[in-house]
mmCIF file of C-alpha atoms in Angstrom:
data_model
loop_
_atom_site.group_PDB
_atom_site.id
_atom_site.type_symbol
_atom_site.label_atom_id
_atom_site.label_comp_id
_atom_site.label_asym_id
_atom_site.label_seq_id
_atom_site.Cartn_x
_atom_site.Cartn_y
_atom_site.Cartn_z
ATOM 1 C CA MET A 1 43.690 -8.911 60.626
ATOM 2 C CA ALA A 2 45.882 -11.624 59.120
ATOM 3 C CA MET A 3 48.150 -8.884 57.741
ATOM 4 C CA LEU A 4 48.950 -7.833 61.319
ATOM 5 C CA ASP A 5 50.306 -11.319 62.164
ATOM 6 C CA VAL A 6 48.107 -11.668 65.230
ATOM 7 C CA ASP A 7 46.081 -14.693 66.237
ATOM 8 C CA PHE A 8 42.373 -14.087 65.769
ATOM 9 C CA ARG A 9 39.136 -15.830 65.061
ATOM 10 C CA VAL A 10 35.971 -14.564 63.465
ATOM 11 C CA ASP A 11 32.730 -15.210 65.322
ATOM 12 C CA THR A 12 29.463 -14.220 63.697
ATOM 13 C CA SER A 13 27.288 -16.516 65.779
ATOM 14 C CA LYS A 14 25.443 -13.701 67.520
ATOM 15 C CA SER A 15 23.415 -11.193 65.590
ATOM 16 C CA VAL A 16 21.787 -7.940 66.565
ATOM 17 C CA ASP A 17 18.964 -5.938 65.118
ATOM 18 C CA GLU A 18 20.730 -3.039 63.464
ATOM 19 C CA ILE A 19 18.139 -0.473 64.443
ATOM 20 C CA VAL A 20 19.563 3.038 64.453
ATOM 21 C CA PRO A 21 17.878 6.006 66.157
ATOM 22 C CA GLU A 22 16.309 8.188 63.459
ATOM 23 C CA ASP A 23 17.918 11.364 64.814
ATOM 24 C CA LEU A 24 21.453 9.921 64.860
ATOM 25 C CA PRO A 25 23.746 11.858 62.488
ATOM 26 C CA ALA A 26 24.918 9.739 59.539
ATOM 27 C CA GLU A 27 28.603 9.938 60.524
ATOM 28 C CA GLU A 28 27.806 8.467 63.973
ATOM 29 C CA VAL A 29 25.954 5.404 62.616
ATOM 30 C CA PRO A 30 29.001 3.120 62.141
ATOM 31 C CA GLY A 31 30.304 3.716 65.676
ATOM 32 C CA PHE A 32 26.836 3.121 67.101
ATOM 33 C CA LEU A 33 26.506 -0.137 65.145
ATOM 34 C CA SER A 34 29.969 -1.381 66.104
ATOM 35 C CA ARG A 35 29.110 -0.857 69.806
ATOM 36 C CA LEU A 36 25.784 -2.596 69.275
ATOM 37 C CA LYS A 37 27.507 -5.590 67.659
ATOM 38 C CA ALA A 38 29.845 -5.947 70.672
ATOM 39 C CA GLN A 39 27.057 -6.232 73.255
ATOM 40 C CA PRO A 40 26.117 -9.919 72.831
ATOM 41 C CA TYR A 41 29.754 -11.014 73.204
ATOM 42 C CA LEU A 42 30.773 -9.012 76.289
ATOM 43 C CA ASP A 43 29.638 -11.587 78.858
ATOM 44 C CA GLU A 44 31.816 -14.229 77.196
ATOM 45 C CA LEU A 45 34.961 -12.092 76.990
ATOM 46 C CA ARG A 46 37.888 -13.600 78.903
ATOM 47 C CA GLU A 47 40.831 -11.878 80.567
ATOM 48 C CA ASN A 48 43.309 -12.733 77.802
ATOM 49 C CA GLU A 49 41.003 -11.794 74.922
ATOM 50 C CA VAL A 50 40.258 -8.653 72.951
ATOM 51 C CA LEU A 51 36.942 -8.272 71.167
ATOM 52 C CA ILE A 52 36.874 -6.151 68.021
ATOM 53 C CA THR A 53 33.628 -5.321 66.258
ATOM 54 C CA ALA A 54 33.161 -3.051 63.265
ATOM 55 C CA ASP A 55 30.583 -1.654 60.897
ATOM 56 C CA THR A 56 31.112 0.213 57.639
ATOM 57 C CA VAL A 57 28.705 2.583 55.929
ATOM 58 C CA VAL A 58 28.826 4.642 52.769
ATOM 59 C CA ILE A 59 27.539 8.206 52.978
ATOM 60 C CA LEU A 60 26.577 10.309 49.983
ATOM 61 C CA ASN A 61 25.253 13.833 50.464
ATOM 62 C CA GLY A 62 24.716 13.229 54.187
ATOM 63 C CA LYS A 63 22.645 10.086 53.624
ATOM 64 C CA VAL A 64 23.658 6.582 54.708
ATOM 65 C CA ILE A 65 23.709 4.135 51.836
ATOM 66 C CA GLY A 66 23.553 0.609 53.147
ATOM 67 C CA LYS A 67 23.814 -2.741 51.467
ATOM 68 C CA PRO A 68 21.635 -3.185 48.397
ATOM 69 C CA ARG A 69 18.407 -5.144 48.839
ATOM 70 C CA ASN A 70 18.702 -6.736 45.391
ATOM 71 C CA GLU A 71 20.400 -6.274 42.018
ATOM 72 C CA ALA A 72 18.109 -3.425 40.993
ATOM 73 C CA ASP A 73 18.986 -1.590 44.211
ATOM 74 C CA ALA A 74 22.704 -2.184 43.542
ATOM 75 C CA HIS A 75 22.240 -0.564 40.104
ATOM 76 C CA ARG A 76 20.480 2.402 41.713
ATOM 77 C CA ILE A 77 23.191 2.862 44.345
ATOM 78 C CA LEU A 78 26.084 2.653 41.879
ATOM 79 C CA THR A 79 24.307 5.086 39.559
ATOM 80 C CA GLU A 80 24.073 7.549 42.476
ATOM 81 C CA LEU A 81 27.748 7.105 43.402
ATOM 82 C CA ALA A 82 29.035 7.423 39.822
ATOM 83 C CA GLY A 83 30.692 10.756 39.166
ATOM 84 C CA HIS A 84 30.608 11.810 42.836
ATOM 85 C CA VAL A 85 32.706 11.832 45.978
ATOM 86 C CA HIS A 86 31.332 9.841 48.887
ATOM 87 C CA GLN A 87 32.534 8.964 52.357
ATOM 88 C CA VAL A 88 33.204 5.510 53.702
ATOM 89 C CA ILE A 89 33.115 5.451 57.491
ATOM 90 C CA THR A 90 33.994 2.444 59.598
ATOM 91 C CA GLY A 91 33.237 2.394 63.288
ATOM 92 C CA VAL A 92 35.415 0.069 65.351
ATOM 93 C CA THR A 93 34.831 -0.956 68.958
ATOM 94 C CA ILE A 94 37.615 -2.553 70.992
ATOM 95 C CA CYS A 95 36.699 -4.368 74.201
ATOM 96 C CA HIS A 96 39.092 -5.618 76.872
ATOM 97 C CA TYR A 97 37.987 -7.750 79.805
ATOM 98 C CA GLY A 98 36.939 -5.543 82.717
ATOM 99 C CA LYS A 99 37.403 -2.254 80.853
ATOM 100 C CA THR A 100 35.033 0.181 79.202
ATOM 101 C CA PRO A 101 34.832 -0.468 75.446
ATOM 102 C CA GLU A 102 36.531 2.114 73.221
ATOM 103 C CA THR A 103 35.096 3.177 69.873
ATOM 104 C CA PHE A 104 36.627 5.148 67.037
ATOM 105 C CA SER A 105 35.576 5.914 63.483
ATOM 106 C CA GLU A 106 37.751 6.247 60.400
ATOM 107 C CA VAL A 107 36.661 8.336 57.412
ATOM 108 C CA THR A 108 37.854 7.855 53.840
ATOM 109 C CA GLU A 109 36.709 9.905 50.854
ATOM 110 C CA VAL A 110 36.280 8.016 47.596
ATOM 111 C CA GLU A 111 35.781 9.683 44.221
ATOM 112 C CA PHE A 112 34.045 7.637 41.563
ATOM 113 C CA ASP A 113 34.403 8.386 37.872
ATOM 114 C CA SER A 114 31.271 8.277 35.780
ATOM 115 C CA LEU A 115 29.992 4.803 34.940
ATOM 116 C CA THR A 116 27.839 3.692 32.048
ATOM 117 C CA LYS A 117 24.753 1.568 32.574
ATOM 118 C CA GLU A 118 26.599 -1.274 30.842
ATOM 119 C CA GLU A 119 29.582 -0.997 33.213
ATOM 120 C CA ILE A 120 27.293 -1.062 36.240
ATOM 121 C CA THR A 121 25.431 -4.085 34.842
ATOM 122 C CA TYR A 122 28.718 -5.862 34.172
ATOM 123 C CA TYR A 123 29.936 -5.253 37.717
ATOM 124 C CA VAL A 124 26.698 -6.216 39.444
ATOM 125 C CA ASN A 125 26.260 -9.361 37.351
ATOM 126 C CA LYS A 126 29.844 -10.560 37.704
ATOM 127 C CA TYR A 127 30.632 -9.570 41.310
ATOM 128 C CA GLN A 128 27.201 -9.731 42.991
ATOM 129 C CA PRO A 129 27.966 -6.928 45.504
ATOM 130 C CA LEU A 130 24.755 -7.414 47.482
ATOM 131 C CA ASP A 131 26.625 -7.945 50.759
ATOM 132 C CA LYS A 132 28.623 -4.715 50.551
ATOM 133 C CA ALA A 133 27.888 -1.250 51.877
ATOM 134 C CA GLY A 134 27.476 1.048 48.904
ATOM 135 C CA ALA A 135 27.097 -1.961 46.585
ATOM 136 C CA TYR A 136 30.802 -2.219 45.789
ATOM 137 C CA GLY A 137 34.095 -3.695 46.879
ATOM 138 C CA ILE A 138 37.052 -1.439 46.137
ATOM 139 C CA GLN A 139 39.312 -4.491 45.811
ATOM 140 C CA GLU A 140 37.218 -5.726 42.865
ATOM 141 C CA TRP A 141 36.972 -4.646 39.222
ATOM 142 C CA ILE A 142 35.085 -1.470 40.081
ATOM 143 C CA GLY A 143 37.968 -0.249 42.245
ATOM 144 C CA ALA A 144 40.324 -0.318 39.280
ATOM 145 C CA ALA A 145 37.795 0.878 36.720
ATOM 146 C CA ALA A 146 35.857 3.547 38.584
ATOM 147 C CA VAL A 147 37.731 4.809 41.642
ATOM 148 C CA LYS A 148 39.270 8.051 40.443
ATOM 149 C CA GLY A 149 40.752 9.028 43.782
ATOM 150 C CA ILE A 150 40.877 8.148 47.438
ATOM 151 C CA LYS A 151 41.709 10.281 50.450
ATOM 152 C CA GLY A 152 42.354 8.187 53.520
ATOM 153 C CA SER A 153 42.728 4.509 54.265
ATOM 154 C CA PHE A 154 42.238 2.031 51.427
ATOM 155 C CA TYR A 155 41.677 -0.741 53.974
ATOM 156 C CA ASN A 156 38.938 1.303 55.590
ATOM 157 C CA VAL A 157 37.026 1.155 52.321
ATOM 158 C CA MET A 158 37.486 -2.622 52.386
ATOM 159 C CA GLY A 159 35.820 -2.614 55.812
ATOM 160 C CA LEU A 160 38.518 -2.372 58.489
ATOM 161 C CA PRO A 161 40.973 0.510 58.983
ATOM 162 C CA ILE A 162 43.935 -1.770 59.729
ATOM 163 C CA HIS A 163 46.539 0.918 60.483
ATOM 164 C CA ARG A 164 44.277 2.801 62.891
ATOM 165 C CA LEU A 165 43.258 -0.477 64.559
ATOM 166 C CA TYR A 166 46.886 -1.540 64.927
ATOM 167 C CA THR A 167 47.752 1.801 66.501
ATOM 168 C CA ALA A 168 44.790 1.557 68.894
ATOM 169 C CA LEU A 169 45.754 -1.979 69.907
ATOM 170 C CA LYS A 170 49.345 -0.887 70.607
ATOM 171 C CA ASP A 171 48.044 1.909 72.841
#
């Protein structure tokens, strides 16, 4: 958001239980979660404010891969992603005072090169990616060492599709 030269503040004071309906298609999960995250803030939204909430998921072979539970889970996830193409989908919800919230999702395909067990261990130990969907941050070592190709928004993989958000805010 800072790159857009707009005034903003981050508020994570309200949490929600990220419970997703079991029959919800994987590609719809991030949009659902971004709408869910907006709910607790709507009553506090003022006329001159815009609320933006987002959620990013990694999808491999139609299955949502969330944040790792621990280091062993991070190893498992990165082993699954290595040598494959996966999708990173971010759902973004924009709320204006007195208007119906609008949600969009941005999809980026990321191709990982193969990774050795030692490379995965190095990354997990050094960067501790336990707070990241798919157990990695593309802006970190693994992005340079393992990302073979990307189709779509780089910033989406970081967690917020800045260009698409900027365009939506202009509209």
